[in-house]
Short mmCIF file of C-alpha atoms in Angstrom, two decimals:
data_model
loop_
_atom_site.label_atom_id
_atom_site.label_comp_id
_atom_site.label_asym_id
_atom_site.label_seq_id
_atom_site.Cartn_x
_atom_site.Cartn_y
_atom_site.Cartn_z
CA UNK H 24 41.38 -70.84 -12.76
CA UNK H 25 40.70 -67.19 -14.31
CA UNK H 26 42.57 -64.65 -12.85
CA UNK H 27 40.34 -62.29 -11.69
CA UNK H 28 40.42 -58.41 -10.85
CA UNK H 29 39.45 -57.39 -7.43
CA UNK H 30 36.49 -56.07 -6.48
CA UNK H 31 35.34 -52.33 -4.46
CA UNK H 32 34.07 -52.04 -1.39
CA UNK H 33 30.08 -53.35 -2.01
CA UNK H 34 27.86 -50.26 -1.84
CA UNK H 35 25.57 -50.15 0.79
CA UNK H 36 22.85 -50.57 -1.81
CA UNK H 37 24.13 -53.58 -2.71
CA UNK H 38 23.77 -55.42 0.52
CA UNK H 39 20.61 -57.91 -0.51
CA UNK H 40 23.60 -59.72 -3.00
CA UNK H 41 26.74 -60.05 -0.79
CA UNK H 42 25.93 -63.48 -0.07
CA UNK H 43 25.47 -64.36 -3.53
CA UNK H 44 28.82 -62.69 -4.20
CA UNK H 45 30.43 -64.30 -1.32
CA UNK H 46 28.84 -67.72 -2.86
CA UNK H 47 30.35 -67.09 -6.10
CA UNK H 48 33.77 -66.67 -4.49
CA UNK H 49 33.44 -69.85 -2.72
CA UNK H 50 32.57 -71.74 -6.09
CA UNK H 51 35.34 -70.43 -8.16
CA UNK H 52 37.41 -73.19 -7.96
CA UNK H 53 34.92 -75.62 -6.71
CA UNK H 54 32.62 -74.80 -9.90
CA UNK H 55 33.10 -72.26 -12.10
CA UNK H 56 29.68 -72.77 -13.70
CA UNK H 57 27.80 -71.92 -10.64
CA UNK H 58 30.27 -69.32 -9.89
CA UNK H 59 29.59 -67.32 -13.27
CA UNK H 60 26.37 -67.60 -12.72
CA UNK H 61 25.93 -65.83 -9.38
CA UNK H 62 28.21 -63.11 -10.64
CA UNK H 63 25.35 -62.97 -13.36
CA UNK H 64 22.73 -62.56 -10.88
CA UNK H 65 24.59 -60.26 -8.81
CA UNK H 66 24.87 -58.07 -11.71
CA UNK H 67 21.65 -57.96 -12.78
CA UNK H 68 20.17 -57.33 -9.17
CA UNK H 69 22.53 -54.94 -8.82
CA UNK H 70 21.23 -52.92 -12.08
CA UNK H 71 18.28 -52.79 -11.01
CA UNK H 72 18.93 -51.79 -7.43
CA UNK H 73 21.01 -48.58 -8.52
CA UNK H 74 22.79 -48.22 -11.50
CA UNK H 75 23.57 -44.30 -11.62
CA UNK H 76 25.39 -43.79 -8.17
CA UNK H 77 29.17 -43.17 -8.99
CA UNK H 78 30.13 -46.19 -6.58
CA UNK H 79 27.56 -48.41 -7.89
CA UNK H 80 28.80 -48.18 -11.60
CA UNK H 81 31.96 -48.78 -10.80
CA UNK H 82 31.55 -51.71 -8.34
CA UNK H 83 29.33 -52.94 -11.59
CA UNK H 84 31.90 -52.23 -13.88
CA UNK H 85 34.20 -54.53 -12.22
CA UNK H 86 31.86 -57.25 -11.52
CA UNK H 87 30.98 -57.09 -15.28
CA UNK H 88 34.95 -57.27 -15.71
CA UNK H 89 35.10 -60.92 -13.84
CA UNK H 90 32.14 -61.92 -15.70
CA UNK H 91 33.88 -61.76 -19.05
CA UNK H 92 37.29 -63.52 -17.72
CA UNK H 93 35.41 -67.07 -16.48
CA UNK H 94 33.32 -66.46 -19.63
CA UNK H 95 36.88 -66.65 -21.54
CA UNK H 96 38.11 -69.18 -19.18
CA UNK H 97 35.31 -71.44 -19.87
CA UNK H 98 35.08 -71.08 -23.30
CA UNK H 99 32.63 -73.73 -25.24
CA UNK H 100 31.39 -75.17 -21.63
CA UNK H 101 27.68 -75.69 -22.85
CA UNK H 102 26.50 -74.41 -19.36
CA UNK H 103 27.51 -71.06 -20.49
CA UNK H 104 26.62 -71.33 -24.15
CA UNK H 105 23.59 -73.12 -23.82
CA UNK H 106 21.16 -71.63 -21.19
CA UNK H 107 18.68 -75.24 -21.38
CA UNK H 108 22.44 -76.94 -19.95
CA UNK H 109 23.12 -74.04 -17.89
CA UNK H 110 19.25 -74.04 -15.86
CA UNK H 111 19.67 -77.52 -15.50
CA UNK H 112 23.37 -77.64 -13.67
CA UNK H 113 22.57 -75.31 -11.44
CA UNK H 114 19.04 -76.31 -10.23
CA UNK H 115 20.71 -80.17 -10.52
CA UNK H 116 23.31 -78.58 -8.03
CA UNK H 117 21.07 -76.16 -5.66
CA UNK H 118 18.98 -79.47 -5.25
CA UNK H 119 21.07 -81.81 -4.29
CA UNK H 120 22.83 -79.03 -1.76
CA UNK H 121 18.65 -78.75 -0.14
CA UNK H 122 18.54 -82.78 0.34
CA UNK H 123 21.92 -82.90 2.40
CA UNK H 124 20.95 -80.35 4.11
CA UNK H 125 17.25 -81.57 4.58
CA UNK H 126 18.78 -85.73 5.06
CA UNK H 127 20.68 -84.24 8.03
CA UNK H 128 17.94 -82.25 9.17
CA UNK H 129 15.21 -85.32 9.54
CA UNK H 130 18.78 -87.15 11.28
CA UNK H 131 18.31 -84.96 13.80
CA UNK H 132 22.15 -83.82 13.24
CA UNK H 133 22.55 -79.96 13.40
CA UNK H 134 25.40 -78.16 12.82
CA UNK H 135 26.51 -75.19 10.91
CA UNK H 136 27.51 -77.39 7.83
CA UNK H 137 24.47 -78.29 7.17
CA UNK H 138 22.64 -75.04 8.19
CA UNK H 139 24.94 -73.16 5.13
CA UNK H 140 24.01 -75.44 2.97
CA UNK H 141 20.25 -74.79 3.68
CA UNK H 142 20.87 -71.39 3.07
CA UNK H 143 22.89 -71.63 0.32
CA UNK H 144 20.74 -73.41 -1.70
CA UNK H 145 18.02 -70.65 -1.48
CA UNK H 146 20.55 -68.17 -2.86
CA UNK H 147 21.32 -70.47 -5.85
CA UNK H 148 17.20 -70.77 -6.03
CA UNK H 149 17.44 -67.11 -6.27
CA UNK H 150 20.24 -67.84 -8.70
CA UNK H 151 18.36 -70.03 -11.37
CA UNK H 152 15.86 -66.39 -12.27
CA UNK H 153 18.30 -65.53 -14.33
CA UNK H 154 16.58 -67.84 -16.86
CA UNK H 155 13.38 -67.08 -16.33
CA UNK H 156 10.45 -67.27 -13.25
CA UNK H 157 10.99 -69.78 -10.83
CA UNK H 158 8.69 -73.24 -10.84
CA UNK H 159 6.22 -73.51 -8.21
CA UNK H 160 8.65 -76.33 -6.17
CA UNK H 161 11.37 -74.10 -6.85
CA UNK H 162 10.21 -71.24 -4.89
CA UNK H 163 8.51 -73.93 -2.04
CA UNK H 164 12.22 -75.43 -2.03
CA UNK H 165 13.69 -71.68 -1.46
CA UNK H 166 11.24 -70.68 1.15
CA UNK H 167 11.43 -74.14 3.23
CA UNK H 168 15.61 -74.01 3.02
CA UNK H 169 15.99 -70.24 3.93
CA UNK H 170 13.22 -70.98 7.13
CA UNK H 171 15.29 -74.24 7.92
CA UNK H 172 18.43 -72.17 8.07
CA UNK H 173 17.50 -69.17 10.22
CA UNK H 174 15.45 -71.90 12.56
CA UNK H 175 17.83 -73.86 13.57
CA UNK H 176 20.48 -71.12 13.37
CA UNK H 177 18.28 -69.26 16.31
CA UNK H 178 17.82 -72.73 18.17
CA UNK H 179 21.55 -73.40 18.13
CA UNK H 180 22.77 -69.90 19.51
CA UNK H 181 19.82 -69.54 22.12
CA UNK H 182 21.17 -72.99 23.57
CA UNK H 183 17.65 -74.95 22.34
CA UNK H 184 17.71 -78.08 20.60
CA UNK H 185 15.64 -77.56 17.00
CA UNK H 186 12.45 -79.68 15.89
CA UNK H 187 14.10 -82.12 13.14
CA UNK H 188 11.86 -82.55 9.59
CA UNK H 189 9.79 -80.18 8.36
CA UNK H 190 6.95 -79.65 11.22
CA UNK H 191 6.46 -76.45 12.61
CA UNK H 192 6.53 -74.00 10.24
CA UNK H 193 3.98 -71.33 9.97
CA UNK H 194 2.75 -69.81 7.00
CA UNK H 195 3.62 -66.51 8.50
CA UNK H 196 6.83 -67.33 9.45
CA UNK H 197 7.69 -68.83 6.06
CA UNK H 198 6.91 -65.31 4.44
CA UNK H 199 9.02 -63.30 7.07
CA UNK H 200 11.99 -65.39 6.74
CA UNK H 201 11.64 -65.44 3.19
CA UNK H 202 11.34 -61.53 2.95
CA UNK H 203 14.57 -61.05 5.56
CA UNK H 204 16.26 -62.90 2.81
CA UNK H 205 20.36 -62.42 3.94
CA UNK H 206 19.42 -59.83 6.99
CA UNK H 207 18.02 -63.60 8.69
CA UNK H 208 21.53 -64.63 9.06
CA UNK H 209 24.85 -63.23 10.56
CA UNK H 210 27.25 -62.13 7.92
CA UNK H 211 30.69 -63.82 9.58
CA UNK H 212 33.89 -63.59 7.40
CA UNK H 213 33.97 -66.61 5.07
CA UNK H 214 36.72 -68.86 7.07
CA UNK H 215 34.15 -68.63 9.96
CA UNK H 216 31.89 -70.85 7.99
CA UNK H 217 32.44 -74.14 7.13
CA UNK H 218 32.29 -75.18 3.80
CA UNK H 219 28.86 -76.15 2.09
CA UNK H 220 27.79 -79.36 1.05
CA UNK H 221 29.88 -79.88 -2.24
CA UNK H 222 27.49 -81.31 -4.58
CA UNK H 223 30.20 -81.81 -7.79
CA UNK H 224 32.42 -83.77 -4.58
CA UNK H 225 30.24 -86.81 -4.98
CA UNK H 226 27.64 -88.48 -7.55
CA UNK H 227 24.25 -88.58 -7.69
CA UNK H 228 24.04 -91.91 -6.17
CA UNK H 229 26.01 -90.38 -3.12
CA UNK H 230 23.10 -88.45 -1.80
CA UNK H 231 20.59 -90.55 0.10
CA UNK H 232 16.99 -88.22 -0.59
CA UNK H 233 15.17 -88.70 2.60
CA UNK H 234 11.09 -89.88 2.57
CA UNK H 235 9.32 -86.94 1.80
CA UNK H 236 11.84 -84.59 0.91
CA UNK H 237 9.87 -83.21 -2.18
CA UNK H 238 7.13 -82.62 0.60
CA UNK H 239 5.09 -78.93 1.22
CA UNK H 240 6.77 -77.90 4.56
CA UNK H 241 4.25 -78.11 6.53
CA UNK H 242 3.87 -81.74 6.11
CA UNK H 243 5.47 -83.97 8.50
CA UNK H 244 8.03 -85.94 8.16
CA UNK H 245 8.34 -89.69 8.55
CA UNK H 246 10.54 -91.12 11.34
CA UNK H 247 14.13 -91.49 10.68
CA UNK H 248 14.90 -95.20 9.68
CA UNK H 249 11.13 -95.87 9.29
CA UNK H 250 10.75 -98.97 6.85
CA UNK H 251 9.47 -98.10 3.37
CA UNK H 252 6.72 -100.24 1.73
CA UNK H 253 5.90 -101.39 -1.40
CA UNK H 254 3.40 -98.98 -2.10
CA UNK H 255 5.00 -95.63 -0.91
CA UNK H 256 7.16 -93.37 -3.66
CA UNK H 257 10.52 -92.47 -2.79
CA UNK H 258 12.08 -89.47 -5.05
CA UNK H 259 15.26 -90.83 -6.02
CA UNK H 260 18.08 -88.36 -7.60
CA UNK H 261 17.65 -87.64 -11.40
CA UNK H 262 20.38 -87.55 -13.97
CA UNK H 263 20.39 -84.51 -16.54
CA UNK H 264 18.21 -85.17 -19.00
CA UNK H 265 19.79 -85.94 -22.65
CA UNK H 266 19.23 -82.27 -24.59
CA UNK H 267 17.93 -82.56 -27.91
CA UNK H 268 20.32 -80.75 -30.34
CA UNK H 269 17.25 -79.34 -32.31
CA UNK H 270 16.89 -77.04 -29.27
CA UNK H 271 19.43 -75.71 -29.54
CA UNK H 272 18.46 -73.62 -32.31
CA UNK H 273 15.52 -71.93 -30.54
CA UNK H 274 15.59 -68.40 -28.85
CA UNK H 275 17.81 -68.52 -26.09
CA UNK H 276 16.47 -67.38 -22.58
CA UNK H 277 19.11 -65.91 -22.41
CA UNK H 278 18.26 -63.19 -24.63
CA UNK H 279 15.29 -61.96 -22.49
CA UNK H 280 17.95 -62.33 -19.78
CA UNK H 281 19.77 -59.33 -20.80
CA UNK H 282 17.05 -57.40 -22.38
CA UNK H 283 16.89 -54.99 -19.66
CA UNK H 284 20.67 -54.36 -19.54
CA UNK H 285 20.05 -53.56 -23.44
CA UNK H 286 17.79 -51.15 -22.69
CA UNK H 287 19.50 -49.79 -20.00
CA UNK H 288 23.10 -49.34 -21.66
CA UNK H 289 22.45 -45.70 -23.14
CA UNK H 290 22.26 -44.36 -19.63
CA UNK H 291 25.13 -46.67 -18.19
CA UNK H 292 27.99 -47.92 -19.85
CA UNK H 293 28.06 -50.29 -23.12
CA UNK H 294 27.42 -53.99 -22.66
CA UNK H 295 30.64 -56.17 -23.20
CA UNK H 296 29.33 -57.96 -26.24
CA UNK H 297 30.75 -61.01 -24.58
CA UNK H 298 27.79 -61.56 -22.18
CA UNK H 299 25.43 -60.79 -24.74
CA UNK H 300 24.22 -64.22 -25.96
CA UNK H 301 24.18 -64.23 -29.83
CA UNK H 302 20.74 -63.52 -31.38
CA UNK H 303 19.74 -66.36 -34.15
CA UNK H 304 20.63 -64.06 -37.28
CA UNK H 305 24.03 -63.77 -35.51
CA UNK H 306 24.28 -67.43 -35.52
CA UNK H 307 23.43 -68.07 -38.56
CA UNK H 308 26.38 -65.03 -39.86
CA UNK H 309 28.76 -67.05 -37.45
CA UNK H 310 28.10 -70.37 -39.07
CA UNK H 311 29.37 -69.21 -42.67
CA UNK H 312 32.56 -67.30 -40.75
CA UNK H 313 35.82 -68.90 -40.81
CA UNK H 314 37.37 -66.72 -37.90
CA UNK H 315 35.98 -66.37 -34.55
CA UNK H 316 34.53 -63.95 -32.92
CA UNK H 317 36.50 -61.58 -30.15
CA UNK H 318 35.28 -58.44 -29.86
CA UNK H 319 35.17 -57.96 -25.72
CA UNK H 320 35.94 -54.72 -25.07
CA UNK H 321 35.23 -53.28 -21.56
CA UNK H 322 32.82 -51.17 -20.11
CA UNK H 323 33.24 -47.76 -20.67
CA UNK H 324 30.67 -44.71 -18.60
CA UNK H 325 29.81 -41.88 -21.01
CA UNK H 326 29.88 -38.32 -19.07
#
């Protein structure tokens, strides 16, 4: 694992990512992949929050700091390198985190297990932007798991026992949930939680997708054990699709990803050239190089 430096006190600006931060911390070890990522996010919410503040640069000066060592410590991992591999490991991994949670949910078994892994597969949701805009079931999926968790986290601490499946969820209620984003839910130290759902712990044939899981929320759910006939569809989980190498050779999202740090960098600090993904002329220069490339250098503020 990459040793990492330690992080400032989070701003107070910075509140709307300390889950995602405290999600990368719990995936550094568990997967690095999804951990880098988050710090990603975290970063570039955190630009755009405040990025002047005295306390803000330097809490994002560090962050940027742990971004280049798993970036190091990874090296060639084509989830890092390859932002087509890297979109579809962590949606792969936010998804199967929702159906545990939403396979115990239509079980009727509630527990705090299962409600942080609703909720913590909304913050990867949140996670995946840093490709591009979410897809339609993406954002469904995000709005349904945060609800879910702040639900049944209500029912369990005012003593009621929650509705199981997804039936009565109101439109408005969706939206208010999904606009308290981490304010829904208490912020306990991290050994107070139970671990997540580990996705990478088993395969995809360990993870038993419930009828209707791909359903709007408002639909209802089927019973529990209900017998499935011939003529109704049942999602079943879906490998990662083979990537054609010609793709490889287009314009990486990942280049719009950090467009507005780019733009950004003559009033903040310098952009460790590390987390810049390499533009295709670059490429193509790298290709006819015989040494590699190491030019990190770290952030520095002008005055």
């Amino acid at each position: 694992m990459a040793t990492l430096v330690a992080l400032p006190p989070l701003p107070p600006q910075f509140k709307s990512i300390q889950h995602h931060l405290r999600t990368a911390q719990e995936h550094d070890k568990r997967d690095p992949v999804v951990a880098y990522y988050c710090r990603l996010y975290a970063v570039q919410t955190g630009m755009k929050i405040d990025s002047k503040t005295p306390e803000c640069r330097t809490f994002l000066s560090k962050l940027m700091d742990q971004l280049e060592a798993l970036k190091k410590y990874l090296g060639d991992n084509e989830a890092i390198t390859q932002d087509i591999v890297g979109s579809a490991h962590l949606e792969n991994y936010a998804l199967k985190m929702f159906l545990y949670a939403d396979n115990e949910d239509r079980a009727g078994r509630f527990h705090k297990n299962m409600i942080k892994s609703f909720y913590t597969a909304s913050l990867l949701i949140d996670v995946i932007t840093v490709f591009g805009e979410l897809t339609e079931e993406n954002m469904k999926h995000r709005k349904y798991a945060r609800w879910k968790a702040t639900y049944i986290h209500n029912c369990l601490k005012n003593g009621e026992t929650p509705q199981a499946g997804p039936v009565g969820m109101d439109e408005e209620d969706a939206e208010e949930h999904e606009d308290a984003g981490a304010a829904s839910l208490p912020s306990p130290p991290a050994a107070a939680w139970p671990a997540a759902y580990d996705p990478s712990a088993a395969g995809s044939s360990g993870v038993r997708i419930p009828p209707g899981a791909h359903a709007p929320a408002n639909t209802p759910a089927e019973p529990h054990g209900a017998g499935v006939t011939g003529s109704t569809l049942q999602p079943s989980p879906q490998p990662l699709p083979a990537i054609d190498p010609a793709l490889f050779t287009t314009v990486s999202q990942g280049e719009l990803c950090f467009a507005v740090r780019e733009q950004l960098e003559v009033q903040i600090f310098p952009t460790p050239r590390s987390l810049v993904p390499a533009t295709r002329l670059e490429r193509q220069e790298q290709r006819h190089s015989h040494a590699p490339s190491d030019d990190f250098r770290k952030p520095s503020f002008g005055s």
